[in-house]
CSV table of C-alpha atoms and ligand atoms in Angstrom, one decimal:
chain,number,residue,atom,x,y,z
A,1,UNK,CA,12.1,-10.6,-46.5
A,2,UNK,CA,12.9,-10.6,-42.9
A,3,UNK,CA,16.2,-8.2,-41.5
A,4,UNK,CA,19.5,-9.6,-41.5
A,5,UNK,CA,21.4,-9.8,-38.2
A,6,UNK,CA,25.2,-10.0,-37.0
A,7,UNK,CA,25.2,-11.7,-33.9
A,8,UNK,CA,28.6,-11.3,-32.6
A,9,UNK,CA,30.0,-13.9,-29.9
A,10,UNK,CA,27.0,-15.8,-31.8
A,11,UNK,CA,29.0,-19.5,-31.0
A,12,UNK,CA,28.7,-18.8,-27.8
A,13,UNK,CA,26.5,-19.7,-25.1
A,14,UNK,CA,23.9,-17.1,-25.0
A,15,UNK,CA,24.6,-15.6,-28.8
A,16,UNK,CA,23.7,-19.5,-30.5
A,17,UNK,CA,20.5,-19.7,-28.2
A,18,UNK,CA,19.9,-16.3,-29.7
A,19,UNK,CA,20.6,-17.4,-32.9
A,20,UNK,CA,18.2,-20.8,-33.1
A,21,UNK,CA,15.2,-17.9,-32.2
A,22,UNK,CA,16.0,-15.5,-34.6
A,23,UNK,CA,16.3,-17.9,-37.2
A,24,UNK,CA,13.0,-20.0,-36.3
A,25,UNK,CA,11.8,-16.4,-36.6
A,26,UNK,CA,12.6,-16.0,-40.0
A,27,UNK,CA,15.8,-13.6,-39.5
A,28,UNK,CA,18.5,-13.9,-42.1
A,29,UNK,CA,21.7,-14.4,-39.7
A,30,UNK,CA,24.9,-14.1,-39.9
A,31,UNK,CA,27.3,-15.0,-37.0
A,32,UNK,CA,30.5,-13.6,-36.3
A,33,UNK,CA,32.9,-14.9,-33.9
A,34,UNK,CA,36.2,-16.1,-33.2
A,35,UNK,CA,35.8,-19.3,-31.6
A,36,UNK,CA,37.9,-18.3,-28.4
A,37,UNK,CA,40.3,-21.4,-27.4
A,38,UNK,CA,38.9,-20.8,-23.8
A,39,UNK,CA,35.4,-21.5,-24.8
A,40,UNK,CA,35.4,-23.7,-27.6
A,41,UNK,CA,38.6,-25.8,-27.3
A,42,UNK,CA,42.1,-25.6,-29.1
A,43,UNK,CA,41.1,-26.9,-32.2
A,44,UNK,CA,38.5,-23.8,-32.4
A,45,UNK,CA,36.6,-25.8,-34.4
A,46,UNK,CA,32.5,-24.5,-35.4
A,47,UNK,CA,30.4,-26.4,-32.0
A,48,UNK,CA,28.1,-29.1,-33.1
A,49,UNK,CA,25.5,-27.3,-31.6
A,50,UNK,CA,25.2,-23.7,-33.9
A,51,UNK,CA,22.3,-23.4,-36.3
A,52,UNK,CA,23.3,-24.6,-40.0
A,53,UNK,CA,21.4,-22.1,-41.2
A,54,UNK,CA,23.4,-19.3,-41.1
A,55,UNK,CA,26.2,-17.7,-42.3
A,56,UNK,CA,29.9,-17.7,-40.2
A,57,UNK,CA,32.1,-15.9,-40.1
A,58,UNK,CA,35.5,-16.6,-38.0
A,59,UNK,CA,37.1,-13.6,-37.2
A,60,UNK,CA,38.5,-11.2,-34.1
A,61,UNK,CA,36.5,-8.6,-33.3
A,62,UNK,CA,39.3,-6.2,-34.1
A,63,UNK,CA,40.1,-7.3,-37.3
A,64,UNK,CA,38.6,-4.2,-38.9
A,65,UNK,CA,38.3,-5.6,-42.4
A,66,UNK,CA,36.8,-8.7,-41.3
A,67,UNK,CA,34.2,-6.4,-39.8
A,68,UNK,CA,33.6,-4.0,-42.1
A,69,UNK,CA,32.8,-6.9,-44.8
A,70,UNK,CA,30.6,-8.7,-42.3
A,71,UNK,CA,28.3,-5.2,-41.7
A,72,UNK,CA,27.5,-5.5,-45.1
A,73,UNK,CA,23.7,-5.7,-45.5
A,74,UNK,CA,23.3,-6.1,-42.0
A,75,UNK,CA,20.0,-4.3,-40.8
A,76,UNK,CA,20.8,-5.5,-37.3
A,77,UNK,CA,23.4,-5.8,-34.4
A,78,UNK,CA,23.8,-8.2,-31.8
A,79,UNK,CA,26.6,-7.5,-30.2
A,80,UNK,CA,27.8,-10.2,-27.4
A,81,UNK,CA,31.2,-11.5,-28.6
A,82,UNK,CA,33.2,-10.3,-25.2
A,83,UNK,CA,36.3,-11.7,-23.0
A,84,UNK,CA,34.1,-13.0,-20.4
A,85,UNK,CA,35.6,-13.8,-17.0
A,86,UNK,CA,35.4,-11.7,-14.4
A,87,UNK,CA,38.6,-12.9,-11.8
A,88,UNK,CA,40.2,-13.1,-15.1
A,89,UNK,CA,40.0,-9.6,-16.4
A,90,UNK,CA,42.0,-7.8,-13.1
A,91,UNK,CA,45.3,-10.1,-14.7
A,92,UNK,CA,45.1,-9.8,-18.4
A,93,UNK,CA,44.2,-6.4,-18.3
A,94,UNK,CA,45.2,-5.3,-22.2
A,95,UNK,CA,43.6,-8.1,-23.7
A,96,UNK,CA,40.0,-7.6,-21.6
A,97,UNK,CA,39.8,-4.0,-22.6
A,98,UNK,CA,41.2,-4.8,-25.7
A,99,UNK,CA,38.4,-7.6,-26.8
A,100,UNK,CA,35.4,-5.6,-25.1
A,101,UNK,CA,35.7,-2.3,-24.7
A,102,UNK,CA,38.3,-1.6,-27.9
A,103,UNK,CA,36.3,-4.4,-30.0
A,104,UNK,CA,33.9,-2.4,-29.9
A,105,UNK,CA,35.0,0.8,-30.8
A,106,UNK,CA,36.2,-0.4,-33.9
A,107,UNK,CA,32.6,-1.9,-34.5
A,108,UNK,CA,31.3,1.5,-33.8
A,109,UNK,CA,33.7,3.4,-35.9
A,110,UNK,CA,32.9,1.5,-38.9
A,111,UNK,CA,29.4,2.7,-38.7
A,112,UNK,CA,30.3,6.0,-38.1
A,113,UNK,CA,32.5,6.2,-41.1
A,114,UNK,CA,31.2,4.0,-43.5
A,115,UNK,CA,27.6,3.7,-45.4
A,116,UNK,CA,25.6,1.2,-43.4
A,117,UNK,CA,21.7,0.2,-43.6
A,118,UNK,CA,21.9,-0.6,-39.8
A,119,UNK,CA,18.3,0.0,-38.2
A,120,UNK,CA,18.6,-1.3,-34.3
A,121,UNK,CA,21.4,-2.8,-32.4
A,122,UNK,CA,21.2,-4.7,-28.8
A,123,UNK,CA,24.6,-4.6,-26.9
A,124,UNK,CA,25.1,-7.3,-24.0
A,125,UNK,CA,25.6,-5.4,-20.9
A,126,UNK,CA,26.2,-7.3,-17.3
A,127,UNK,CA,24.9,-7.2,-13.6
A,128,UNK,CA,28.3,-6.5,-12.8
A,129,UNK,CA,28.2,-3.1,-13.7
A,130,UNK,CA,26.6,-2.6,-10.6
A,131,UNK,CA,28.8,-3.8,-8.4
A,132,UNK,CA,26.8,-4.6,-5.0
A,133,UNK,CA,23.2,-4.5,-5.5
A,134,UNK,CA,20.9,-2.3,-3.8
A,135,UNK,CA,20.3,-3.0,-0.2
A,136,UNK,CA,17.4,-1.8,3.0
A,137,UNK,CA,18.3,-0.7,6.0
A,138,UNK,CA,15.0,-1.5,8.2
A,139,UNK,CA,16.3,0.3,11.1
A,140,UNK,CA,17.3,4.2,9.3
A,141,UNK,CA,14.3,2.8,7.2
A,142,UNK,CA,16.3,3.9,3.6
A,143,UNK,CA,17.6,2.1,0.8
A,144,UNK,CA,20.9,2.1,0.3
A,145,UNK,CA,23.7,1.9,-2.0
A,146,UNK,CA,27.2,0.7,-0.5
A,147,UNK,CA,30.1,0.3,-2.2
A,148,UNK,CA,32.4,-2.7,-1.4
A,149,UNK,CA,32.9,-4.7,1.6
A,150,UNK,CA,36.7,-3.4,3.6
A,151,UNK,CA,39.0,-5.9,3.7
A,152,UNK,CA,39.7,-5.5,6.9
A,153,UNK,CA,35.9,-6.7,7.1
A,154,UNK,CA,36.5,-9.6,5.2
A,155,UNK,CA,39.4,-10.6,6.6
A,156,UNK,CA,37.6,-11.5,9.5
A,157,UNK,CA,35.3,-13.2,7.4
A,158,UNK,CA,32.4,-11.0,7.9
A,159,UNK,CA,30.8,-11.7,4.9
A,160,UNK,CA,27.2,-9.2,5.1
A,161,UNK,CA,27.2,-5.5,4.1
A,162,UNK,CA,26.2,-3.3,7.3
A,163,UNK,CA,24.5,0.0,7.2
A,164,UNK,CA,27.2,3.0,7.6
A,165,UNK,CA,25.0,4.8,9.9
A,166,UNK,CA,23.8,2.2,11.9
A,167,UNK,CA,26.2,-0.7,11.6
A,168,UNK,CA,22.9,-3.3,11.5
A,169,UNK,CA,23.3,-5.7,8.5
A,170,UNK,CA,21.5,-4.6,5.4
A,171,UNK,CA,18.9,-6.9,3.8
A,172,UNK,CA,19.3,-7.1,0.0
A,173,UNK,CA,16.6,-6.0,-2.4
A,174,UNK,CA,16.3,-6.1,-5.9
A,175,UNK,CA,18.1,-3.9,-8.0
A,176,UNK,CA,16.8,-1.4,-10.4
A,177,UNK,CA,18.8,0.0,-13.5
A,178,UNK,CA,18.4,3.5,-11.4
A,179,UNK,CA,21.2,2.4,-8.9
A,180,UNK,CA,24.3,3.8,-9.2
A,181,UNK,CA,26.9,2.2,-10.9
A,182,UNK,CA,30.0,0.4,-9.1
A,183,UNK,CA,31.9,-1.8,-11.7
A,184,UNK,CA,34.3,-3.4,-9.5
A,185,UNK,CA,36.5,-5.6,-12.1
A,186,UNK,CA,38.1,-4.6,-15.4
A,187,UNK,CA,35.8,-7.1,-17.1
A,188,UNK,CA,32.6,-4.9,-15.8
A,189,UNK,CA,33.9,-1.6,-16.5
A,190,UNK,CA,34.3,-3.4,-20.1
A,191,UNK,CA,30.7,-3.9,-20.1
A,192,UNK,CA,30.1,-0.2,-18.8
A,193,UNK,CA,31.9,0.7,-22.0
A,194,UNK,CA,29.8,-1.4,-24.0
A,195,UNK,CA,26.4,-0.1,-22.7
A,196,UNK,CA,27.7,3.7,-22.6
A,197,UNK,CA,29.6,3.7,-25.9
A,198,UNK,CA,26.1,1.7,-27.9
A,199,UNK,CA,24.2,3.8,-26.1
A,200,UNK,CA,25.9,7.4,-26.7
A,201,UNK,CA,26.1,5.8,-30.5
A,202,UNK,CA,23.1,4.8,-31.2
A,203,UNK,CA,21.4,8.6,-29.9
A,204,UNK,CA,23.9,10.4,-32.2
A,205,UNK,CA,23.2,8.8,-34.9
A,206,UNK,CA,19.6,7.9,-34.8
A,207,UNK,CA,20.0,4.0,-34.5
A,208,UNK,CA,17.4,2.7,-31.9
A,209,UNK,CA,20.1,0.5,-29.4
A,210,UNK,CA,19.1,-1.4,-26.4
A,211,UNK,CA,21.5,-2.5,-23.3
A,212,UNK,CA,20.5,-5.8,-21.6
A,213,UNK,CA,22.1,-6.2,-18.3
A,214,UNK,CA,22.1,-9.6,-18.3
A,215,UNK,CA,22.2,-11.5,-14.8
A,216,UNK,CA,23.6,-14.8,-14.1
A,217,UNK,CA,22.5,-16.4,-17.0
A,218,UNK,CA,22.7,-20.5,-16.7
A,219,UNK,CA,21.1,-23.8,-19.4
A,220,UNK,CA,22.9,-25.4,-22.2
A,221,UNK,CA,25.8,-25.1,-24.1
A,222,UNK,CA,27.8,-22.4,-21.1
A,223,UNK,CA,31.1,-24.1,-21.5
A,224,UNK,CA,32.1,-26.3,-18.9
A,225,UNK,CA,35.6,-26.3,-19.4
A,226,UNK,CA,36.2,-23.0,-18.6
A,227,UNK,CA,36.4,-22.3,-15.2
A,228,UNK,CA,36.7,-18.5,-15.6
A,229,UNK,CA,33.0,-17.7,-15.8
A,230,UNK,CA,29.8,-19.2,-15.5
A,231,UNK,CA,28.5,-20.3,-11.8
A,232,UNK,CA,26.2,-23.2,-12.4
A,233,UNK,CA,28.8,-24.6,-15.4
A,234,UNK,CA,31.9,-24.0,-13.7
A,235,UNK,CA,30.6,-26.6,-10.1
A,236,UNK,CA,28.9,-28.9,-12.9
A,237,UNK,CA,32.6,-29.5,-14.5
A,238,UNK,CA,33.6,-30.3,-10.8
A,239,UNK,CA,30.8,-32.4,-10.0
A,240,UNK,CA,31.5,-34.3,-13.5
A,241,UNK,CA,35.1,-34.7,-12.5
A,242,UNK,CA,33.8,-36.2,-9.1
A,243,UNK,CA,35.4,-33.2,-7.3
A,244,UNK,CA,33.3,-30.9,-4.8
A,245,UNK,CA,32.2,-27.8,-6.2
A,246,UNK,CA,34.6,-24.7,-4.1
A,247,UNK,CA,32.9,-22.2,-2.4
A,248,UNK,CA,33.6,-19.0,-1.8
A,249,UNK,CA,32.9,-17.0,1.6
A,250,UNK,CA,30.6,-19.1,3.1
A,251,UNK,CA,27.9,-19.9,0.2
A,252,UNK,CA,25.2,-17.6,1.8
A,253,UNK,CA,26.3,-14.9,-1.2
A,254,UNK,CA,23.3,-14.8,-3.2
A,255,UNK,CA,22.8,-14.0,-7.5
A,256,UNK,CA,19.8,-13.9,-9.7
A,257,UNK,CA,20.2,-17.0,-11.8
A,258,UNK,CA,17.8,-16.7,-15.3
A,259,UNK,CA,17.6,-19.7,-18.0
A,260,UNK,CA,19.0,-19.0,-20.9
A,261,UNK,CA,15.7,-19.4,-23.4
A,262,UNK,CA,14.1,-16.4,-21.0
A,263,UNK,CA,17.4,-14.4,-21.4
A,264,UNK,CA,16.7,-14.9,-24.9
A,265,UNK,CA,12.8,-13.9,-25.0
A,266,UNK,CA,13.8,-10.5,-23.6
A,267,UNK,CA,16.8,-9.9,-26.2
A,268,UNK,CA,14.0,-10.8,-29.3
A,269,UNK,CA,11.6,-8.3,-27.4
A,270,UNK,CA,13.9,-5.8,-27.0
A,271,UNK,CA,14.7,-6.6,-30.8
A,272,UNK,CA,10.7,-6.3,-31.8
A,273,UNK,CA,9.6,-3.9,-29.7
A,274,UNK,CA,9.7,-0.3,-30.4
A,275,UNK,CA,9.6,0.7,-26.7
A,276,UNK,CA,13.0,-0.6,-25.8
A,277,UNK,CA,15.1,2.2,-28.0
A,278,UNK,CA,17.6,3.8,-26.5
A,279,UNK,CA,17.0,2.0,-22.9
A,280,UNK,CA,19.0,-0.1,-20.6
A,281,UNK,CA,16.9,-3.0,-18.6
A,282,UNK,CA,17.6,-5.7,-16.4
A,283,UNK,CA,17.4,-9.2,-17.8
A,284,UNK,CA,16.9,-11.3,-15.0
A,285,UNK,CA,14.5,-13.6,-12.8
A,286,UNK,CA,13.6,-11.1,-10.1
A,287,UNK,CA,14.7,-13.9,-7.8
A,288,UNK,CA,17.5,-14.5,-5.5
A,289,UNK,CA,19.1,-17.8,-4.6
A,290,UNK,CA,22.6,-18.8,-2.6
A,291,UNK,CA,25.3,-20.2,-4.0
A,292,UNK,CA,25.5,-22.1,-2.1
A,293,UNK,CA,22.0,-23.8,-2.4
A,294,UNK,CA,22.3,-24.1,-6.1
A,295,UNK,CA,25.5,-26.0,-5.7
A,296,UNK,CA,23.6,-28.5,-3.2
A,297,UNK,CA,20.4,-28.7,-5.7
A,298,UNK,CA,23.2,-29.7,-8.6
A,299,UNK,CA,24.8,-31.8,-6.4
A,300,UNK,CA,21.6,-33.4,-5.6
A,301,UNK,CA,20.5,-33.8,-9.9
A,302,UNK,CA,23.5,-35.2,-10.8
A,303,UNK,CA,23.7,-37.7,-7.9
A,304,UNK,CA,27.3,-36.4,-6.4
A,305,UNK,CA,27.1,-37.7,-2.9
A,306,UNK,CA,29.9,-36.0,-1.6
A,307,UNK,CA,29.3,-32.2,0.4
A,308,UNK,CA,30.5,-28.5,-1.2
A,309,UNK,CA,33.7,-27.4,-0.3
A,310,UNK,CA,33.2,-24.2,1.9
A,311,UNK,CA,36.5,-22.2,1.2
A,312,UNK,CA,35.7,-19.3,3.9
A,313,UNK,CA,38.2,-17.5,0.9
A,314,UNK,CA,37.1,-14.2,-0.9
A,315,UNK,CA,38.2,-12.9,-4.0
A,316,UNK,CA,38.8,-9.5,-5.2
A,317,UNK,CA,36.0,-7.5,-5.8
A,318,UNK,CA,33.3,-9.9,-4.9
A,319,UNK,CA,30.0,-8.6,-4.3
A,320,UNK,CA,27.9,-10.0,-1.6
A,321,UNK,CA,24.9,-10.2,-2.8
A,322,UNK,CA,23.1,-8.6,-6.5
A,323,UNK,CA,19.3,-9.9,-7.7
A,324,UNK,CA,17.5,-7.9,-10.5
A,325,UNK,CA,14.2,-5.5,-10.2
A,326,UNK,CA,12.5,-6.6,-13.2
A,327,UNK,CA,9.7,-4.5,-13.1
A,328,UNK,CA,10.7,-2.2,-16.3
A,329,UNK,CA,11.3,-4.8,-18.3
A,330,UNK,CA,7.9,-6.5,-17.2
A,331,UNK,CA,5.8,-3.3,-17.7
A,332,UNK,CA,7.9,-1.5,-20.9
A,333,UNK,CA,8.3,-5.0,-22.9
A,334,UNK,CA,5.9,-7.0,-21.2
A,335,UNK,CA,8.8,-9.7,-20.6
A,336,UNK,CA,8.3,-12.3,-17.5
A,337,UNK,CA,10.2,-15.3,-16.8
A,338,UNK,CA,8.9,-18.5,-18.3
A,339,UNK,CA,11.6,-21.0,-16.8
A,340,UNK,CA,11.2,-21.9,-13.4
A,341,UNK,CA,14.5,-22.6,-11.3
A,342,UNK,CA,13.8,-26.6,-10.8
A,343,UNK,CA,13.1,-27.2,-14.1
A,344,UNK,CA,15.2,-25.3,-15.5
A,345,UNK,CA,18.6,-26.7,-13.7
A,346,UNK,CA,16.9,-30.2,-14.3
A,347,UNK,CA,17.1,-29.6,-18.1
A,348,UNK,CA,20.8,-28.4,-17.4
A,349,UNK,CA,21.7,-31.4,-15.7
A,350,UNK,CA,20.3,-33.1,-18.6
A,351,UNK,CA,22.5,-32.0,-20.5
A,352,UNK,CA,25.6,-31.7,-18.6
A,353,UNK,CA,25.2,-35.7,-18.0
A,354,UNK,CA,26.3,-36.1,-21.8
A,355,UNK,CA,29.1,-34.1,-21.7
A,356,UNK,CA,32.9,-34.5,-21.0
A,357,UNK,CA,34.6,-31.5,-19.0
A,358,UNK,CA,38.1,-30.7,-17.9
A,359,UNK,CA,38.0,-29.7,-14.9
A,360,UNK,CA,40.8,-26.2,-14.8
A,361,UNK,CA,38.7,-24.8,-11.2
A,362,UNK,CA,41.1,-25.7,-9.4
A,363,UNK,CA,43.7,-24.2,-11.4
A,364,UNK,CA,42.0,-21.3,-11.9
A,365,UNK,CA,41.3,-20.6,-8.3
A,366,UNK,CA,45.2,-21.1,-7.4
A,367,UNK,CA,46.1,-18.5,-9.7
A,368,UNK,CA,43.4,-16.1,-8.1
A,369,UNK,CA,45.2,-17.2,-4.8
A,370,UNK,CA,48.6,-17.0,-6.3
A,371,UNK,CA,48.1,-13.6,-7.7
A,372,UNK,CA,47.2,-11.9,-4.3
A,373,UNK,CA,43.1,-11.7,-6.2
A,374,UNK,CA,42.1,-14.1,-3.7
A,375,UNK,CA,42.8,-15.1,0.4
B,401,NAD,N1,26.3,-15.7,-19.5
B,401,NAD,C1,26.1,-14.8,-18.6
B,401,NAD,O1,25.6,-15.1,-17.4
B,401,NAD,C2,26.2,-13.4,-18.9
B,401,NAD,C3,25.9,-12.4,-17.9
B,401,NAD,C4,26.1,-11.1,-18.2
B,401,NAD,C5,26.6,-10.7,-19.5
B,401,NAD,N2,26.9,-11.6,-20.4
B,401,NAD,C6,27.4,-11.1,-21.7
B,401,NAD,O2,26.7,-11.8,-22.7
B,401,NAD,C7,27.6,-12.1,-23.8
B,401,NAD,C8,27.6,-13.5,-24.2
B,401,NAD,O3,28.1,-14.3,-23.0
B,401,NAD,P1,28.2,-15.8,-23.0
B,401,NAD,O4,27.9,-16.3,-21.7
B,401,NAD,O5,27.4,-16.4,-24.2
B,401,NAD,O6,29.8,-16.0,-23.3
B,401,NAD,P2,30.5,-17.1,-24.2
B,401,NAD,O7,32.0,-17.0,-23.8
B,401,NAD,O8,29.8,-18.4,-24.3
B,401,NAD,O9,30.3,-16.4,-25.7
B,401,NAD,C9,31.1,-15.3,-26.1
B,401,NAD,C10,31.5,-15.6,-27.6
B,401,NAD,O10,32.3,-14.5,-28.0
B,401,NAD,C11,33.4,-15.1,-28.8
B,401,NAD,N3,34.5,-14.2,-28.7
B,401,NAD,C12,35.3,-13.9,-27.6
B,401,NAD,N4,36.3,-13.1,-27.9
B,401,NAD,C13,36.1,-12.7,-29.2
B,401,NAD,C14,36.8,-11.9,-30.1
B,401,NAD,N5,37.9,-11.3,-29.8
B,401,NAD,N6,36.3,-11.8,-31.4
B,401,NAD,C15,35.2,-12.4,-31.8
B,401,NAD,N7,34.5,-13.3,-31.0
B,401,NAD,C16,34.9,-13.4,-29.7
B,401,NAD,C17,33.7,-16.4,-28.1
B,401,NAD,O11,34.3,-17.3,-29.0
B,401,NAD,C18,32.3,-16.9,-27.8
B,401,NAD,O12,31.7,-17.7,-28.8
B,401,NAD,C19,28.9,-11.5,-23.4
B,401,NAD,O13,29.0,-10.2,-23.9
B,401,NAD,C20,28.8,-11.4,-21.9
B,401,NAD,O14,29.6,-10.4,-21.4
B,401,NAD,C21,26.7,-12.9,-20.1
């Protein structure tokens, strides 16, 4: 018979993905998650989408008993169920730290405590933990690390990072999981949490655990009516509305966007492959694209005439630029990209032409604005 699973946040976006391969694997699964209004609506109601296949459970994170019952039999963990948006997290501070990084203390406590037959877990880690990606400067001829754009510098709506001992502008390059980490947003230093507390876990007690920093992760089924997270969902829920997606800074800000089935390939390898215990790797496409550009190749797929709206605004903690260095990964799990960016989006836009959105960006953005997050 083929291991059990708990897949935590397993409604979501990534976690049901996840779920349709481990079960067309052969994986027993069980799915544990609270439907979150934010994602999944006010009625919370199971999406049309998850696997009938598997067992679900609806239930908080930090309902302990709920827990404890569903790590019964479990041989493995996936755990993604998180609060999820990053502008978000710096205003509901208690209940970001509450969902991520105390959710999963209480996960880990019930291992520690109680008899369990758990033989690997995978925690969902993010890009954000390193705040600004790594960066060369071709005149000291070093890489470097810098930490967050001044405001004084962005005020004046200098938007690229410049060398400290030179003052040229940096060029980005990609990141390894070796750089120092930066979390600049409660919602990251959640995820810190999660990779540090699964890892630290997982060594004392002799359970193989894997981070994945996951990068910007975009396909299918990210929810469109929640304008908190999700870069390619959040400007399709415009576009759908007929409004122009909003752009931050000027749109030359660049992020490593993977499809969701490859995001997925490297979480079952890091499942099925002994190599990945007790490491942290990058899950991303190596690659780095503007926002800006994937709002105008969107715009372009779905037919919306009209041009992005350049806010020349910048939020809080915004990095300038962060693309991954998927060379462990490639060499230690032999994972490489399958999805190419074209196809991939046009799949996306496939998809999002069937569906309805509300469109709360707007909304969402004021309140940045309104709380002093954004200007
Ligand atoms: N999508 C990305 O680009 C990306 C990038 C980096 C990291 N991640 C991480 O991957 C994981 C999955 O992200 P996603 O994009 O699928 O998000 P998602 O919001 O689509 O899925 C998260 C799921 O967790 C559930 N959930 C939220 N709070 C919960 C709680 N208190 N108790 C139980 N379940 C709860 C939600 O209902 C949802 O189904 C998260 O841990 C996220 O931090 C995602």
């Amino acid at each position: 018979m083929k291991p059990r699973v708990l897949v935590t946040g397993g409604a979501g976006f990534v976690g049901s993905h996840l779920v349709d391969a481990l079960i067309e694997r052969g994986y027993r699964v069980r799915v544990f998650d609270n439907l979150e209004p934010q994602v999944h609506g006010r009625g919370r109601r199971v999406p049309e989408y998850l696997n009938k296949n598997i067992e679900f459970v609806k239930a908080d994170i930090r309902e302990k008993k709920r827990l404890r019952e569903a790590l019964k039999n479990i041989d493995i963990v996936f755990h993604l169920a998180a609060a999820v948006g990053v502008g978000q997290s710096m205003y509901e501070i208690e209940r970001y730290m509450s969902i991520n990084t105390g959710g999963a203390a209480i996960l880990l406590d019930i291992l520690a405590n109680e008899r369990n037959d758990i033989k690997k877990m995978i925690v969902a880690s993010s890009m954000s933990i390193y705040g600004e990606g790594a960066y060369y400067c071709k005149y000291c001829k070093k890489e470097v690390y810098p930490g967050l754009r001044s405001k004084a510098q962005l005020d004046r709506h200098r938007w690229e990072l410049k060398c400290s001992a030179c003052s040229n502008i940096l060029e980005a390059i990609p990141t390894r999981e070796d750089k120092p980490l930066f979390p600049t947003s409660m919602y990251a230093i959640s995820k810190r949490d999660h990779e540090e507390m699964f890892i630290n876990f997982g060594i004392t007690y002799n359970i193989p655990t894997v981070a994945l920093r996951y990068f910007n992760i975009y396909g299918p089924r990210q929810a469109l009516s929640n304008p908190y997270t999700g870069v390619a969902a959040i400007f399709s829920a415009r576009i759908l509305n007929n409004n122009s997606p909003l752009i931050f800074e000027d749109g030359f800000q660049s992020r490593d966007f993977v499809h969701v089935d490859d995001a997925v390939r490297a979480s079952l390898l890091a499942l099925e492959k002994e190599e990945a215990n007790y490491q942290i790797f990058n899950v991303g496409s190596g690659k780095k694209l503007a926002v800006l550009e994937l709002a105008n190749i969107l715009g372009g797929k779905l037919g919306f005439d009209n041009e992005p709206e350049i806010l020349n605004k910048f939020r809080e903690g915004d990095i300038r630029h962060c693309f991954a260095d998927i060379s462990k990964i490639r060499s230690r799990l032999g994972f490489t990209p399958k999805v190419e960016f074209e196809e991939g989006l046009s799949e996306l836009v496939k998809w999002v032409k069937k569906q309805r959105a509300v469109d709360r960006v707007k909304i969402a953005t004021d309140e940045l604005i309104a709380k002093g997050l954004a200007r």
